C-alpha positions as a Python dict, from the first residue, in 0.01 Angstrom:
ca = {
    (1, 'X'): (0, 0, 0),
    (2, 'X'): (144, 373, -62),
    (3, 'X'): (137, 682, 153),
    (4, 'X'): (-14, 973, -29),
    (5, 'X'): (31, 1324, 23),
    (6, 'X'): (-238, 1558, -106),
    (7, 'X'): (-123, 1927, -186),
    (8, 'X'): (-425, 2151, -196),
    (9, 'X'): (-693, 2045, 0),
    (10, 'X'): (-958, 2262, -159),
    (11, 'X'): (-1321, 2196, -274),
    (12, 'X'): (-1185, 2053, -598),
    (13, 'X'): (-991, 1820, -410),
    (14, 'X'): (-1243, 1740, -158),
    (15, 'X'): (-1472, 1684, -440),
    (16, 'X'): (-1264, 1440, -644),
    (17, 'X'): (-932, 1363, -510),
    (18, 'X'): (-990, 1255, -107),
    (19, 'X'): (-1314, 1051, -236),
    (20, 'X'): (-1086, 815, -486),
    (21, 'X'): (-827, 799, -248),
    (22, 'X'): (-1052, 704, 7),
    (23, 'X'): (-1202, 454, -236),
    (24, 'X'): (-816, 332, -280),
    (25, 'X'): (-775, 247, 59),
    (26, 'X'): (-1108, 23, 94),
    (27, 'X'): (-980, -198, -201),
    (28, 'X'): (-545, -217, -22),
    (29, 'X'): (-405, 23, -258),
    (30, 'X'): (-356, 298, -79),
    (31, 'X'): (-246, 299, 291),
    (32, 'X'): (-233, 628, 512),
    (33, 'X'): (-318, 984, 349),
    (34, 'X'): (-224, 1349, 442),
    (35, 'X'): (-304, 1687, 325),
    (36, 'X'): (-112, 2021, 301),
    (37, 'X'): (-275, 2347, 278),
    (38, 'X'): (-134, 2704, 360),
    (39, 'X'): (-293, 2882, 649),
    (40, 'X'): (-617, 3024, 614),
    (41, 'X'): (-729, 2810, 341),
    (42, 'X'): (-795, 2467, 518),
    (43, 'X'): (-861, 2348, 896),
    (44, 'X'): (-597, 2118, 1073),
    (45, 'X'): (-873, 1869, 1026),
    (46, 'X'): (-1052, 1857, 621),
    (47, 'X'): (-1399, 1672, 615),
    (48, 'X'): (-1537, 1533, 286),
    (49, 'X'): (-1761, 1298, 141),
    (50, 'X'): (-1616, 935, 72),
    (51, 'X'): (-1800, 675, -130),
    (52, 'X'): (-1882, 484, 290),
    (53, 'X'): (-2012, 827, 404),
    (54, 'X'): (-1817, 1089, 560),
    (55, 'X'): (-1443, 1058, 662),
    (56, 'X'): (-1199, 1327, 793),
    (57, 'X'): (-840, 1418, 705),
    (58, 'X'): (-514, 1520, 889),
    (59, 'X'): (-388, 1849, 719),
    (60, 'X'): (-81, 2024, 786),
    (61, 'X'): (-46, 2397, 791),
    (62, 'X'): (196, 2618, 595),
    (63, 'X'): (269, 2992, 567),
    (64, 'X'): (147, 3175, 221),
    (65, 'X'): (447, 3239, -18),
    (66, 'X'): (503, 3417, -343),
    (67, 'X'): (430, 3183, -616),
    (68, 'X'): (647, 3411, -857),
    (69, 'X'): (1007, 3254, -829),
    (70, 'X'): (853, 2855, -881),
    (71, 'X'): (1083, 2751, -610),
    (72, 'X'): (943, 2676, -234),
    (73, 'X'): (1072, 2881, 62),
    (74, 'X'): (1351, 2727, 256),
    (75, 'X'): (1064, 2690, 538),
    (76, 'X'): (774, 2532, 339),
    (77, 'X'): (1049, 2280, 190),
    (78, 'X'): (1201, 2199, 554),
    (79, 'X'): (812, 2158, 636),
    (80, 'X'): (741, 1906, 369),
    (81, 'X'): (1077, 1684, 397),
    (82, 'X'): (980, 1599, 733),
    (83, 'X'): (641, 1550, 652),
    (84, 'X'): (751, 1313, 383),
    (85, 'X'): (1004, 1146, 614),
    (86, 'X'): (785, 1088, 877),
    (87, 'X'): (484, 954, 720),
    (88, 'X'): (692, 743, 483),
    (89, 'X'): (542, 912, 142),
    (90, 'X'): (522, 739, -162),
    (91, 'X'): (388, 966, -411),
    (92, 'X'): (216, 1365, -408),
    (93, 'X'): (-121, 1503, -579),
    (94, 'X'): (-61, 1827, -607),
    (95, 'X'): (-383, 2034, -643),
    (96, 'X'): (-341, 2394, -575),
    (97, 'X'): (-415, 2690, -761),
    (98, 'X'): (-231, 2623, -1129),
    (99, 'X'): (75, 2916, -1029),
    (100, 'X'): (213, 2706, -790),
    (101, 'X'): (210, 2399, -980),
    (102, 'X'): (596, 2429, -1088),
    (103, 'X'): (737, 2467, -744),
    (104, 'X'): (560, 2168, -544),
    (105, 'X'): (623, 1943, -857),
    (106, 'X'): (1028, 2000, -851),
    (107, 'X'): (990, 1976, -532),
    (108, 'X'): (849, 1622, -571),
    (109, 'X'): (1077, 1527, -823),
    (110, 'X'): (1373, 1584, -648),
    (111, 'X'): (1265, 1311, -346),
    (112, 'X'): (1236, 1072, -565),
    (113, 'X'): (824, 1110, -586),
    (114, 'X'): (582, 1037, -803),
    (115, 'X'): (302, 1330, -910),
    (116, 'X'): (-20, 1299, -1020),
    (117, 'X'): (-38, 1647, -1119),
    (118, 'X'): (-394, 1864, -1172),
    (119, 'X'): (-443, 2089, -1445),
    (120, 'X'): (-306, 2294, -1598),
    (121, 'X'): (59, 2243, -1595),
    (122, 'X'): (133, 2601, -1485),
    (123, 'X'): (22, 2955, -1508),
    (124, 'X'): (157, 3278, -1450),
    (125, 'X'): (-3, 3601, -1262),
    (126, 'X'): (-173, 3865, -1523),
    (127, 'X'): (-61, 3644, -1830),
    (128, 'X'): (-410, 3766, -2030),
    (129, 'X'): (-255, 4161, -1995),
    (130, 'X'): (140, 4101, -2027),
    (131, 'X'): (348, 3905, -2317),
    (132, 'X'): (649, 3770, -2124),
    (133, 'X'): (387, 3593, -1845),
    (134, 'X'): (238, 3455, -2119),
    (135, 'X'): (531, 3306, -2269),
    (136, 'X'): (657, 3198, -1938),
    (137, 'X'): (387, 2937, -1919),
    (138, 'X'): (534, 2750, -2195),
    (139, 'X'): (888, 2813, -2034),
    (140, 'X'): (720, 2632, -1713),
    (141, 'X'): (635, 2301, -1897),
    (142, 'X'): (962, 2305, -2062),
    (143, 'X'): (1156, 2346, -1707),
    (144, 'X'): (932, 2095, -1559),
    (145, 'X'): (949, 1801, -1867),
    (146, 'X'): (1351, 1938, -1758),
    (147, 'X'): (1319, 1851, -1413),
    (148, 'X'): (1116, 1486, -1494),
    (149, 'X'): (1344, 1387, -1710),
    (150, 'X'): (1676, 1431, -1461),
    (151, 'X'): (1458, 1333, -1185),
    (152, 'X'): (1402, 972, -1422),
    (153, 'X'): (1750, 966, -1476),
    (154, 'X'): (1834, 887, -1086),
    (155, 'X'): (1457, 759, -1040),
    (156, 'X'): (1375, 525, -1346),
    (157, 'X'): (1060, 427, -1182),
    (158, 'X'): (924, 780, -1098),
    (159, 'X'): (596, 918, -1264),
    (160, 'X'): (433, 1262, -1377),
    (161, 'X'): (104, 1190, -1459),
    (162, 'X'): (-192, 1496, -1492),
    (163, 'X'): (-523, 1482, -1409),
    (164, 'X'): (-709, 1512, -1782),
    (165, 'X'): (-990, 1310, -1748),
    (166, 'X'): (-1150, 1347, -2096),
    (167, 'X'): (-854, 1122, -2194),
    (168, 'X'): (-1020, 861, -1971),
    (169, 'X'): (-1359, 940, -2097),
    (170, 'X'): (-1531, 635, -2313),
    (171, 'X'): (-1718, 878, -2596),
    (172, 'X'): (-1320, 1040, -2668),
    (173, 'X'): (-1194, 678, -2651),
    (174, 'X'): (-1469, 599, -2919),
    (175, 'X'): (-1377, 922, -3142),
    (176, 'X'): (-1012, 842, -3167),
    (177, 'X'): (-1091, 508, -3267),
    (178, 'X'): (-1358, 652, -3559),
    (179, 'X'): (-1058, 915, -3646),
    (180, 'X'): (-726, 711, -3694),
    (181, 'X'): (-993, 428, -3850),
    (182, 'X'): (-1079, 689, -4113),
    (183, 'X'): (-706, 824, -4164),
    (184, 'X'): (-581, 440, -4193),
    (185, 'X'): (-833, 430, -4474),
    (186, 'X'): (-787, 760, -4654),
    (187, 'X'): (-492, 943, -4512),
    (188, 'X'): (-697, 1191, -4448),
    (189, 'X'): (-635, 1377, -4097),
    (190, 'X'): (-907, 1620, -3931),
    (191, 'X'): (-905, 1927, -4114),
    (192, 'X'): (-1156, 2091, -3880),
    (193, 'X'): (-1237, 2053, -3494),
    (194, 'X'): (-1489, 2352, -3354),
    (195, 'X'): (-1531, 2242, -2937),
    (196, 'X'): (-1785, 2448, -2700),
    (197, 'X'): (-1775, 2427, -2324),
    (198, 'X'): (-1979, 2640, -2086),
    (199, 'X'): (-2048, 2576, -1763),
    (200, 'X'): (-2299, 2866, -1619),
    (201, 'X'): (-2084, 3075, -1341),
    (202, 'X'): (-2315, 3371, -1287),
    (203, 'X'): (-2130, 3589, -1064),
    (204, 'X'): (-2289, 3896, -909),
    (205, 'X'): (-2080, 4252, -983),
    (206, 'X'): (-1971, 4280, -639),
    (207, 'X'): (-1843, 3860, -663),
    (208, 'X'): (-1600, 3962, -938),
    (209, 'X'): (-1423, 4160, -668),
    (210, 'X'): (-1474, 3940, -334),
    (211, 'X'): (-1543, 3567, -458),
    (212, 'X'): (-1216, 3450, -537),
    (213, 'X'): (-1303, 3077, -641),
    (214, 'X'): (-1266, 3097, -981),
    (215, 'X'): (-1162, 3430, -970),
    (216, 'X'): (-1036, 3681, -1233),
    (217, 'X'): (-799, 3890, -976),
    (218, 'X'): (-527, 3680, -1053),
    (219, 'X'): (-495, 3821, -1442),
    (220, 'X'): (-637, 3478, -1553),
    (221, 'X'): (-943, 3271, -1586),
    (222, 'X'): (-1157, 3028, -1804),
    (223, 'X'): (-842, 2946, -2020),
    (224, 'X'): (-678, 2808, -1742),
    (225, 'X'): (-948, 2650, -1532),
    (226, 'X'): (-1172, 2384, -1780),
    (227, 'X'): (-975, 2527, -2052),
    (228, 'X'): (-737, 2346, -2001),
    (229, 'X'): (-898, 2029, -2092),
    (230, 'X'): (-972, 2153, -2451),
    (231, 'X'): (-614, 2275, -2521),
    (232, 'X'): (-506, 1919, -2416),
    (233, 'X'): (-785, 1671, -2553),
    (234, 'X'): (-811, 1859, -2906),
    (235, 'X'): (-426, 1779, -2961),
    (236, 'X'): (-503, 1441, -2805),
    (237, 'X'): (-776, 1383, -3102),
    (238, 'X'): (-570, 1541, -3359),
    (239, 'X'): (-251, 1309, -3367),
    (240, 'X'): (-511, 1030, -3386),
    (241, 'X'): (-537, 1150, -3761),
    (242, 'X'): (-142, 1245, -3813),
    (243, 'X'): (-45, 1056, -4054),
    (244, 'X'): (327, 1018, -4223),
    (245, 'X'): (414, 1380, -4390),
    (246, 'X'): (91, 1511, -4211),
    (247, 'X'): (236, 1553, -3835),
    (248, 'X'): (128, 1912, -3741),
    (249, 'X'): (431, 2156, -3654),
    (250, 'X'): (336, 2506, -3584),
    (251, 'X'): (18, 2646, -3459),
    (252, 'X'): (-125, 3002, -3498),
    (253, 'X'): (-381, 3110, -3229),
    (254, 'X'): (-561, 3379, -3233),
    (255, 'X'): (-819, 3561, -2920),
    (256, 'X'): (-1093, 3762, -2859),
    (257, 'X'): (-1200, 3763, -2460),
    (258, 'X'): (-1455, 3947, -2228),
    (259, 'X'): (-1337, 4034, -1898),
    (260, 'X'): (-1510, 4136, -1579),
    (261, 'X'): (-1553, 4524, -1760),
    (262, 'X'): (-1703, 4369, -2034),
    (263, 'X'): (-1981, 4191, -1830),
    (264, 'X'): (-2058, 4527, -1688),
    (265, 'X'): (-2191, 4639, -2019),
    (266, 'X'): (-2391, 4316, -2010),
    (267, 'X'): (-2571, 4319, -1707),
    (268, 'X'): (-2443, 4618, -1514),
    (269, 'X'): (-2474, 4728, -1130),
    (270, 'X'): (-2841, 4909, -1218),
    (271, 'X'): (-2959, 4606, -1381),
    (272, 'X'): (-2872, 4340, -1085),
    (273, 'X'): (-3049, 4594, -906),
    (274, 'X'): (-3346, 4561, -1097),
    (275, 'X'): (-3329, 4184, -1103),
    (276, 'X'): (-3219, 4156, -732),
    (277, 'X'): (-3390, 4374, -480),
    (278, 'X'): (-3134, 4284, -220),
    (279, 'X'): (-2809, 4415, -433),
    (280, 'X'): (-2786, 4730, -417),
    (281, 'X'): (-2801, 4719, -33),
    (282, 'X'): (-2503, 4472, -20),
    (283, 'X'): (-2322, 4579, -289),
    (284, 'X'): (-2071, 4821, -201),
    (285, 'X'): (-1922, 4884, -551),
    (286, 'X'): (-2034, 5164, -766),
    (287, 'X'): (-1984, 5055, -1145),
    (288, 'X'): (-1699, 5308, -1211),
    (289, 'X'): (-1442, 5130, -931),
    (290, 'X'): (-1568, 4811, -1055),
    (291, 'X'): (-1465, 4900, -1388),
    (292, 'X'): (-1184, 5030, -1256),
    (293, 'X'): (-1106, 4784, -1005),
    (294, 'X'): (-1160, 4486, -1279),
    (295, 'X'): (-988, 4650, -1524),
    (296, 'X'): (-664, 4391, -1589),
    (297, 'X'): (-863, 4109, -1459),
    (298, 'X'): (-876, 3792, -1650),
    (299, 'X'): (-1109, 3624, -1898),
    (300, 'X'): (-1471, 3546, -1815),
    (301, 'X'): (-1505, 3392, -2142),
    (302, 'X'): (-1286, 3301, -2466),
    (303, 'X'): (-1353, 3250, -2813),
    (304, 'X'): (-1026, 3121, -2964),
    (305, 'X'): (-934, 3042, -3327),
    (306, 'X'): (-664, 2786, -3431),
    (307, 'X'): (-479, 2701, -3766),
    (308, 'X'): (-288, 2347, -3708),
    (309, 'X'): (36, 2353, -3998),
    (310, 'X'): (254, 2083, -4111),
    (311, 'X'): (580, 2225, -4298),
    (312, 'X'): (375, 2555, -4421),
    (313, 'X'): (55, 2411, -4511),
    (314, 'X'): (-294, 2414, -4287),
    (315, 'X'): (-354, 2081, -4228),
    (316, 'X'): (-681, 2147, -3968),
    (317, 'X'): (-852, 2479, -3890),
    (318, 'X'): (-1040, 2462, -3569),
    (319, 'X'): (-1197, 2677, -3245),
    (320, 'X'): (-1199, 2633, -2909),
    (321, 'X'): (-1516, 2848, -2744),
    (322, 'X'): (-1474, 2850, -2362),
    (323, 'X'): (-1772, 3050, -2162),
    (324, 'X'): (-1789, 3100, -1810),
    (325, 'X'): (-2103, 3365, -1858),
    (326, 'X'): (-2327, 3083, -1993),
    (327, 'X'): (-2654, 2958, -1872),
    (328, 'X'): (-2686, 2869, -1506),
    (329, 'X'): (-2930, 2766, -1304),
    (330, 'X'): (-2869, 3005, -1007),
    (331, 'X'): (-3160, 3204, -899),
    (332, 'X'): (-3055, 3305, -542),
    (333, 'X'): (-2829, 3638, -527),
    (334, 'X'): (-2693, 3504, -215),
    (335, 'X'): (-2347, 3279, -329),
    (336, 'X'): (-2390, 2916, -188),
    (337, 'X'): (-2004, 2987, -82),
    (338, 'X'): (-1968, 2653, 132),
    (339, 'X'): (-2051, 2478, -219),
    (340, 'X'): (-1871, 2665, -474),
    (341, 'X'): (-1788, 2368, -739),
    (342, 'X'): (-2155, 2308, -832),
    (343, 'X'): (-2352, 2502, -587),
    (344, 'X'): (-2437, 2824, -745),
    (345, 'X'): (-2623, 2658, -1053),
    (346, 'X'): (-2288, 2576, -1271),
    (347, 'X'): (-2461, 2408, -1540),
    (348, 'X'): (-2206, 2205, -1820),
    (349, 'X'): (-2303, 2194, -2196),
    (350, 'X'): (-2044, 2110, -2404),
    (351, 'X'): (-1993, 1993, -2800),
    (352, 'X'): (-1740, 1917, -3062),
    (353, 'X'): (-1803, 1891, -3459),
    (354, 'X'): (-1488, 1734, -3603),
    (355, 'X'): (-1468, 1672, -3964),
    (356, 'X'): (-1198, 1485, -4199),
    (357, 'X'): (-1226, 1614, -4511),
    (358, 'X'): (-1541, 1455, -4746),
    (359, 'X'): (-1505, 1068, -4523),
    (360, 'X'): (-1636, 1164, -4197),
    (361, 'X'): (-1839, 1424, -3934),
    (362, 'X'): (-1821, 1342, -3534),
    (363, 'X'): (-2071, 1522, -3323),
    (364, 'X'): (-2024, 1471, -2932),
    (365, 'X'): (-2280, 1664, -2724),
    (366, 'X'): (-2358, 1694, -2349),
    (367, 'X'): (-2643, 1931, -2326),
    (368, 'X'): (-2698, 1905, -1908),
    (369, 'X'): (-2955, 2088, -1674),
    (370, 'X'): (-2952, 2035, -1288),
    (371, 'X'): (-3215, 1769, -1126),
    (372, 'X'): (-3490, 1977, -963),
    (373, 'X'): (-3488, 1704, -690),
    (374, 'X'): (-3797, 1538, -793),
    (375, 'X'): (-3666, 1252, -938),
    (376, 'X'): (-3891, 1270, -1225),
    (377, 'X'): (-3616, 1369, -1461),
    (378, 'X'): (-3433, 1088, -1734),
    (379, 'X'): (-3086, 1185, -1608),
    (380, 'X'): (-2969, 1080, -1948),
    (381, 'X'): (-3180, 1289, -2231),
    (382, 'X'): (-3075, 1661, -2324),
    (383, 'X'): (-3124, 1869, -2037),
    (384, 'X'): (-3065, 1543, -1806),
    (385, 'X'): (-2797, 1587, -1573),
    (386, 'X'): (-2623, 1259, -1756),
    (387, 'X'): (-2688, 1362, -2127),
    (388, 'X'): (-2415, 1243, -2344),
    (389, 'X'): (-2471, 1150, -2730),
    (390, 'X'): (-2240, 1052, -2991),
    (391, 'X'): (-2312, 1077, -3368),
    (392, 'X'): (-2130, 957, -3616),
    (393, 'X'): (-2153, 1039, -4050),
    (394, 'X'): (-1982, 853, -4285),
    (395, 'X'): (-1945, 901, -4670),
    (396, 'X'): (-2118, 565, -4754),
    (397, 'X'): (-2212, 669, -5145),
    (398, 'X'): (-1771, 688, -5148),
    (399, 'X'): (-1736, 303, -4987),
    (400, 'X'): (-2052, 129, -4952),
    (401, 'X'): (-1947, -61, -4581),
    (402, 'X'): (-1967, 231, -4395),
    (403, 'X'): (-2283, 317, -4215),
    (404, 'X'): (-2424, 720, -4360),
    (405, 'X'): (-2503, 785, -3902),
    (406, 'X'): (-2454, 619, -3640),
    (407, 'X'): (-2599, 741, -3274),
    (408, 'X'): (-2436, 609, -2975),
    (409, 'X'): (-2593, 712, -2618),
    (410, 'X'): (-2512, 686, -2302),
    (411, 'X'): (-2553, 299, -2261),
    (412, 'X'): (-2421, 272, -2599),
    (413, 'X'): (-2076, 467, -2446),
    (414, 'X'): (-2047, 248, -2127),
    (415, 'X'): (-1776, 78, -2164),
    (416, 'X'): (-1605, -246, -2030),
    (417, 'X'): (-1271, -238, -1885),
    (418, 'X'): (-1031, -432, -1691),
    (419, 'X'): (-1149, -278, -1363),
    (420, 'X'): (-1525, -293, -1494),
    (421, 'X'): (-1764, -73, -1636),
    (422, 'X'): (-1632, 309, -1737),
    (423, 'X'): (-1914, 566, -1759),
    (424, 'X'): (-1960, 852, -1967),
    (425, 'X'): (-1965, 1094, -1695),
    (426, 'X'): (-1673, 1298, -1588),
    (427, 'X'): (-1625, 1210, -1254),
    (428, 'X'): (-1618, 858, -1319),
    (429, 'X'): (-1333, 955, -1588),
    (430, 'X'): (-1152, 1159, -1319),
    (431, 'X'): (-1205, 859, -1087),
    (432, 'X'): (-988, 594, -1345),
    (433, 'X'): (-749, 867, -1392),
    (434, 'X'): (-673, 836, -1001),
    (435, 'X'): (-685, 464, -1011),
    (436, 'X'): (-438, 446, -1325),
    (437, 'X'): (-180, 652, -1148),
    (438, 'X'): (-217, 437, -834),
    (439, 'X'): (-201, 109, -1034),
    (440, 'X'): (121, 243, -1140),
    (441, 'X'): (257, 313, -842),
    (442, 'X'): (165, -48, -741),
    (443, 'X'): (366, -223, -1048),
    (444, 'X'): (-6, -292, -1181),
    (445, 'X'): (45, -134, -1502),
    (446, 'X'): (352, -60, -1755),
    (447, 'X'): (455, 311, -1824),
    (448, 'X'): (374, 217, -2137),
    (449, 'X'): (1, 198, -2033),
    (450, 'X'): (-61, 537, -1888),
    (451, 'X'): (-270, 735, -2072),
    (452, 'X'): (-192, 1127, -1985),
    (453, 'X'): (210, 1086, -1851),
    (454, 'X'): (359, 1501, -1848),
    (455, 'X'): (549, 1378, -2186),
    (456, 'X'): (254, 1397, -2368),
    (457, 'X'): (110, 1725, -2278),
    (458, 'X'): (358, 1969, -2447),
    (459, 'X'): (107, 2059, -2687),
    (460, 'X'): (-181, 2193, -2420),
    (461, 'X'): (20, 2378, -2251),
    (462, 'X'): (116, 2518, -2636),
    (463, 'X'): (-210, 2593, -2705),
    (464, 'X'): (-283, 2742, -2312),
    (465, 'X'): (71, 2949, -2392),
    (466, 'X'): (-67, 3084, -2724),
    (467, 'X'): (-458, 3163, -2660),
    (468, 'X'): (-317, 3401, -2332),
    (469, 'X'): (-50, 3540, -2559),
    (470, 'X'): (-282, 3652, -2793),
    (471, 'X'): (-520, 3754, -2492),
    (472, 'X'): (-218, 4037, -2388),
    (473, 'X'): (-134, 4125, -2753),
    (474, 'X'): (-463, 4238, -2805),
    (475, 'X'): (-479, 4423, -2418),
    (476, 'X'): (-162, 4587, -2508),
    (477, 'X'): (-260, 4677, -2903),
    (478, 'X'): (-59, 4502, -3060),
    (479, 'X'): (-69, 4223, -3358),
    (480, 'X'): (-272, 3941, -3229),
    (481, 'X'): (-201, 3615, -3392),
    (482, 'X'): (11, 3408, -3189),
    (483, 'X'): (243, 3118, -3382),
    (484, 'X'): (404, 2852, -3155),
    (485, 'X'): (573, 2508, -3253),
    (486, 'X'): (344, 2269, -3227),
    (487, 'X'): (571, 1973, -3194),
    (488, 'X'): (540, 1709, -2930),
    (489, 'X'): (758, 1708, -2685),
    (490, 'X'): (1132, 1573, -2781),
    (491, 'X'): (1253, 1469, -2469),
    (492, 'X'): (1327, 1073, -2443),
    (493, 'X'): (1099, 993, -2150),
    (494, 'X'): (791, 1032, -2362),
    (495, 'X'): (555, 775, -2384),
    (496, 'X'): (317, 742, -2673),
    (497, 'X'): (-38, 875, -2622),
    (498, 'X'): (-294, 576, -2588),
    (499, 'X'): (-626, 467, -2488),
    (500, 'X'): (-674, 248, -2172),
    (501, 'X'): (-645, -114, -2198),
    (502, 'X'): (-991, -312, -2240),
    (503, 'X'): (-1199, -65, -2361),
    (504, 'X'): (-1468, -326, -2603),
    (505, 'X'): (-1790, -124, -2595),
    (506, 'X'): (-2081, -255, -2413),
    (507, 'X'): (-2387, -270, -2572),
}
């Protein structure tokens, strides 16, 4: 059994972390488990929801620090050796905010640990407003693929994975499959891939300032929250259809964002007041600071354009729309703040339309809307809180064996693996993505059979590097088309990018 030290002990983690691990120690694989948290963001003692009903966990305390120099202070790294060395640790999940990914995973890798690492790989302070921030997140993956691949060289069983859990998701399973079976018959790759995600975080005026879940204060936002998991599974989908003399090179991205400012001219202070009676007695903003306050805050939303090359030519155009200031189902002007992940009406609809060439259309949509508690609802239609549908064109009139559509649902999509059924639901993808690393760690599974090691996400954090480069060309006036090599990563240790073991489709 391994000793597992959790990094971040926030209501992601508590959400999706603690409950796997907890999960892990029921079945032997995981033994004792810790937390670490700086002070003022977590009780010595975190409580959370395990699959057996509530459990508690043991968190130790550490002083803020300045996230800017991606080392740890001599104090914090004194704290967590002994930490480590007393409780015999095995391997770190390190889940705190994105900035201070860098520092704790070097810090990892140099005691020999493994890291199951959340996204995104890193992300610097006010990167949508300045240039160099936004080309040091690209510099941060580079410096940490640096530091795995030394750290290998003394510690040849050490792992990086990251938490991506659409790579563990059944319906992208299923579209890589339809894509390299179309490319192996035509050499055709995807020459378009368009991918929506919004997931319904109405804030208040006054919340842009004081809720910092989520926030915008930082100089970031949607990009590097769920955006993350486009810039990484759209690259994962992609080299499913690269092809000899068709592997993509460079990438140009280009931005156009709303901020906090820009919402004002939405729905402004007089108009919550008109929708809210309460506001304007709690509010304590007048528009002008907020607009003034707000003004070098992050993204709220993101509409982001891409043009995929191989040695000059555009191989695949393709979009990636990310929308915080979607539809929600929040009606209450009071913020549920003890439930922040889902409970201020965060509603997820997401969709792809991927296209190679004249052979083939994929359409992937998850079109969700909370239960109203009645139990009335079929969880698994549009507007269920389980909706998930797959369909599938095919040229058939160009080879007469293929079938002109094909709809797969969410039965369809449940899939049989060697540790049983995988749902099409997220958090039973970001469950398997905890159990992989931990089979790992437990010599139950090659490296060669991981599906999201750091090696192969280069490319997100390309695409995350480029879409907040644009962002601050644009802020600062200048041109806004950002081009980046697009080239996986070169180093050695990386492992090819696969689909879990086992994945026959039950019917």
């Amino acid at each position: 059994m391994k000793n597992i030290l959790v990094i971040g002990v926030g209501p992601h983690a508590r959400r999706t972390h603690l409950p796997a691990l907890a999960a892990a120690q029921s079945s032997g694989l995981v033994g004792a488990v810790y937390g670490v948290d700086v002070i003022g963001a977590s009780d010595a003692m975190v409580a959370f929801e395990a699959d057996d009903g509530p459990r508690t966990l043991p968190v130790t305390l550490i002083e803020q620090f300045d996230a800017a120099p991606r080392v740890l202070p001599g104090t914090v790294r004194s704290t967590l050796d002994g930490l480590a060395h007393r409780q015999a640790i095995d391997a770190v999940v390190v889940a705190t905010e994105p900035s201070y990914h860098l520092a704790y995973t070097r810090w990892a890798l140099e005691r020999g640990l493994s890291v199951l690492l959340d996204k995104p790989l890193s992300v610097r302070a006010d990167c949508s407003t300045d240039t160099a921030r936004a080309a040091a997140i690209l510099d941060d993956t580079n410096e940490m693929l640096d530091c795995y691949r030394l750290a290998r060289a003394r510690h040849p069983q050490l792992l990086v994975a990251v938490q991506a859990q659409r790579r563990y998701h059944p319906a992208f399973w299923r579209i890589r499959e339809l894509i390299s079976d179309i490319a192996d018959a035509t050499s055709c790759p995807v020459t378009s891939i368009q991918s929506f995600h919004s997931d319904g975080q109405w804030r208040m005026p006054d919340e842009y300032v004081d809720l910092c879940y989520h926030g915008f204060e930082r100089g970031y936002g949607k990009a590097a929250h769920s955006g993350y998991h486009f810039f990484d599974i759209v690259p994962w989908l992609l080299s499913a259809g690269e092809r000899a003399g068709k592997e993509l090179d460079t990438v140009d991205v280009h931005a156009f964002v709303t901020r906090p400012a820009d919402l004002l001219g939405q729905l402004g202070v007089g108009d919550h007041e008109r929708l809210f009676p309460g506001f304007a007695a709690r509010n304590p903003y007048p528009e002008a600071d907020l607009r003034a306050i707000t003004h070098r805050f992050g993204e709220v939303d993101a509409f982001l354009s891409m043009a995929y090359k191989s040695a000059g030519q555009t191989m695949t155009l393709g979009s990636i729309n990310l929308v915080h200031n979607g539809f929600s189902q929040r009606g209450t002007l009071t913020a549920a703040r003890s439930r922040l992940y889902k409970g201020n009406g965060r509603v997820r609809h997401e969709n792809h339309i991927i296209e190679q060439g004249p052979f083939q259309a994929i359409h992937p949509n998850s079109l969700q809307a909370l239960s109203d508690g009645t139990g009335a609802d079929d969880p698994h239609v549009a507007g269920g809180d389980r909706h998930i549908e797959l369909h599938v064109f095919r040229n058939n009139r160009y080879r007469q064996g293929w079938k002109k559509h094909t709809r797969y649902t969410f039965t369809d999509l449940t899939t049989a693996t060697e540790a049983g059924p995988a749902l099409p639901t997220q958090e039973s993808s970001r469950r398997r993505a905890m159990q992989e690393f931990l089979d790992y760690l437990c010599g139950r599974r090659t490296r060669q059979e991981m599906t999201s090691e750091l090696t192969s996400h280069r490319r997100g954090s390309v695409l995350m590097a480029g879409a907040y480069l644009s962002m601050a060309r644009q802020f600062n006036g200048t041109h806004p088309v950002a081009t980046l090599d697009f080239r996986p990563s070169p180093h050695p240790a990386a492992a090819p990018v696969r689909c879990p073991a086992g994945t026959a489709a039950v019917r």
